[in-house]
Amino acid sequence: MKITGTFTPQKTSERYTAMLLVDEPNQPSGQLLLAIDRLEPVLAPVTITHVSAMMAGADWRITLAGRGVFTLSAPDLPESLTPLLPKGARRSSFVGLAERLRWRGMIVICMLIVASLIGIRAGLPAAGDYIARFIPIHWAKTAGDTTLSQLDQLFLSPSKLSLADRGRIDQIFASINATLPPDAIQPKLLYRSAPSFGPNAFALPGNIVILLDEMVEFANDDDVIAGVLAHEIGHVTNRHAMRMVARSAVIAVSVGLVFGIDDSFVEEMATLGTNLILSSHSRKFEREADKVSIQILQQLGRDPTSLLKLFDKFAAECGDGCNKTSFFDSHPGLDERRALFE
Amino acid sequence: MAETPKSPTDAVENPFPSKARAADLDENGYLFHRFEPLEFTGTAWNYFKIYFINIFLTLLTLGLYVPWARVRRRRYFYSNTRILGDGIDYLATGFDLLKGWLLVLAGLACFYALPFFDFGFAYAEAIFLVAVLFAYPWAMNKSLQFNARNIVWRDVRFTWHGSYWGVAANLFIAPLVGLLTLGLLLPLASRMMRHYIAKNYSFGSKRFEVTTNLWDFYKAGLKTVMLCLGIAFMIIMPLDLIYVNANSTLEQLDMNSHQFWIITIFVLQLLIVGLFLVTTSFYRAQTRNLMTNGLRLDNNIRFRSELSGLRLAWIVLQNAVLIVFSFSLLLPWAHVRYYRYLTENTYIRPYNDMTQFVDDEINAGHSIGDAVSEAAGLEIAL
């Protein structure tokens, strides 16, 4: 059999029409001959040391020991070459064959991909939470301390609350802590001020709760403050901060793996999408914290609906837009939060 | 009974009768002294299959397949790019890229684990990021070196001759300075970047050379600015009208103001992204033309690039819209379309049959730089 192609002597850019001869009349079996047009010697025995992997549309590069490269333009390597290929080189590969699937096969592949992505999306929270469980407590504490020192540097100033106010609020906090199971780690309360944040309170990893002066002023009611603190402690006891970190890490890694092969543009789009996913997880955590807040307030004998007063105050400032939940918000809309209390 | 042949090849008939060499025509019948376009023989459908099999196998192997996926993607584009009929090939294997990939994964894991350890000072993450920033020129340089040695045409490979400081100065600091001077020095920076890339590649032992005029880069910049202003004007005018008549628009659309502003801001962001894509593609097409037209190899081999900035911008914009609306299902099609436009508008004018090149024996090195560059999204757009 004569296999027509081109030949390039090794490490040069020369190009000759050539043929590989195998199983020709009078040719011993197992011998491969290379015939080159206009280059001496015209006929020579060769051995194949390497064949490029199968690739749609591309030529086959067949490396001949000590001579050069024979290039063949064909969709498949001829059968007769198979016994002459080096060990380990295959005429076709699993991936190469897979890439030759017709459209039906591709639809199956696409469905499998979509199914895997849905599975990943569904398994994300579980995977993130599982990882979060393994994070040692002192690591979480370090993370919390680091975050706090960064916040202190950038946004937070020392609190200006009076000692009397602080004493009172400390007592409220202690009473909430008393409702926690005895083996739970006691959260710590810190006071700060941050006019740029407005009325707010947040929970950091390492069981830290931060209460802003602006929130104390805005709420102006011990029951409401108790509700806010209970809500934040809800975040602490359910390890929301660590779980969010773990979940966002899992998402980031998954996106990086799936889309990192190709365009970084796609990766950026996917990252934007992951923010939507994380926001939905965040809303879920806020709902959980609201529920914890109701429970704790009931246990303390305070008015469990005190947070409703806070929501009304927010609504007065914020207008109708804050009542609805949108995909972009980290907290559920006020209407939804109110509904929990009924 | 057959006679014993005197040599292994005596018995087999010589398939090539001798004939006189035709003057001035090389094997494929290309005439010298004429610009020949590069060809791209790939199709969107073939790449689509490769792309999705890549994703599938990556998911199946939880990411371990990525090095092989990258190799297949690169091989597809390179080996379907034909210069004077012969395809380029990419010779790195998945195993070559695996080391770099594993190191990048380990680096990412370290980065995520950083906040959990007490180093005695805050901002460990910031220091890590700054260290990574300093590593970028190294990664880019190593990546160019590795990939050049793995790209072969007719058994001669390319070589990259750059250095850390050269890459840092020309590919990172120069564009940064260009941006910081509000674009005044950007054409100069573009020229420096293009020149640095062109002058530091060689094919075999012959270096590329490039000659361009700085003023041409500034003309390209001015054209881009005018295009940008023109489009911005077309966008801002309608938005202004909406803003000024906000109340009546709200009633007509039956929305409250909060939702309205969210949508407006979202649309505005989209338009700005669109404008950015159009402007950068337009400018990139111009500078690429300038560089390619001034490129020479072995003194007499010339190149030409005839990209239309507007056409490229339009392709990029359409691609972006299609990718977003198809949730990146159409990404393979978009990628092939873009690459085909670039390839088919690039020309080479050989002055002989291009047989004078000889490969030099330079090692490709490791693939860590390549993996870091991919992870960081660094790329040289040619």
Short mmCIF file of N, CA and C in Angstrom, two decimals, chain A residues 30 32-33 44-50 62-68 84 86:
data_model
loop_
_atom_site.label_atom_id
_atom_site.label_comp_id
_atom_site.label_asym_id
_atom_site.label_seq_id
_atom_site.Cartn_x
_atom_site.Cartn_y
_atom_site.Cartn_z
N GLY A 30 6.17 -6.32 7.81
CA GLY A 30 6.77 -5.68 8.96
C GLY A 30 7.76 -4.60 8.56
N LEU A 32 8.64 -1.00 6.78
CA LEU A 32 8.03 0.25 6.34
C LEU A 32 9.09 0.99 5.53
N LEU A 33 8.73 1.36 4.32
CA LEU A 33 9.66 2.09 3.49
C LEU A 33 9.18 3.52 3.29
N ALA A 44 14.04 4.31 1.64
CA ALA A 44 14.78 3.90 2.82
C ALA A 44 13.83 3.28 3.83
N PRO A 45 14.31 2.28 4.56
CA PRO A 45 13.46 1.71 5.61
C PRO A 45 13.42 2.64 6.82
N VAL A 46 12.27 2.74 7.45
CA VAL A 46 12.11 3.63 8.60
C VAL A 46 11.30 2.94 9.68
N THR A 47 11.42 3.47 10.89
CA THR A 47 10.52 3.02 11.97
C THR A 47 9.81 4.22 12.54
N ILE A 48 8.59 3.97 12.95
CA ILE A 48 7.78 5.05 13.51
C ILE A 48 8.05 5.12 15.01
N THR A 49 8.40 6.29 15.50
CA THR A 49 8.61 6.44 16.94
C THR A 49 7.45 7.14 17.63
N HIS A 50 6.69 7.93 16.89
CA HIS A 50 5.62 8.68 17.54
C HIS A 50 4.57 9.07 16.52
N ILE A 62 3.67 11.86 11.77
CA ILE A 62 4.27 10.57 12.08
C ILE A 62 5.77 10.77 12.14
N THR A 63 6.32 10.60 13.35
CA THR A 63 7.75 10.84 13.51
C THR A 63 8.51 9.56 13.17
N LEU A 64 9.48 9.68 12.26
CA LEU A 64 10.27 8.53 11.83
C LEU A 64 11.65 8.62 12.46
N ALA A 65 12.07 7.52 13.09
CA ALA A 65 13.30 7.55 13.87
C ALA A 65 14.49 8.05 13.05
N GLY A 66 15.14 9.08 13.59
CA GLY A 66 16.37 9.56 12.98
C GLY A 66 16.21 10.24 11.63
N ARG A 67 14.99 10.31 11.10
CA ARG A 67 14.84 10.88 9.75
C ARG A 67 14.10 12.20 9.79
N GLY A 68 12.87 12.16 10.33
CA GLY A 68 12.08 13.39 10.31
C GLY A 68 10.61 13.09 10.51
N LEU A 84 2.74 -1.39 12.65
CA LEU A 84 4.04 -0.72 12.64
C LEU A 84 4.11 0.43 13.63
N PRO A 86 4.39 2.38 17.15
CA PRO A 86 5.10 2.05 18.39
C PRO A 86 4.11 1.65 19.47
#
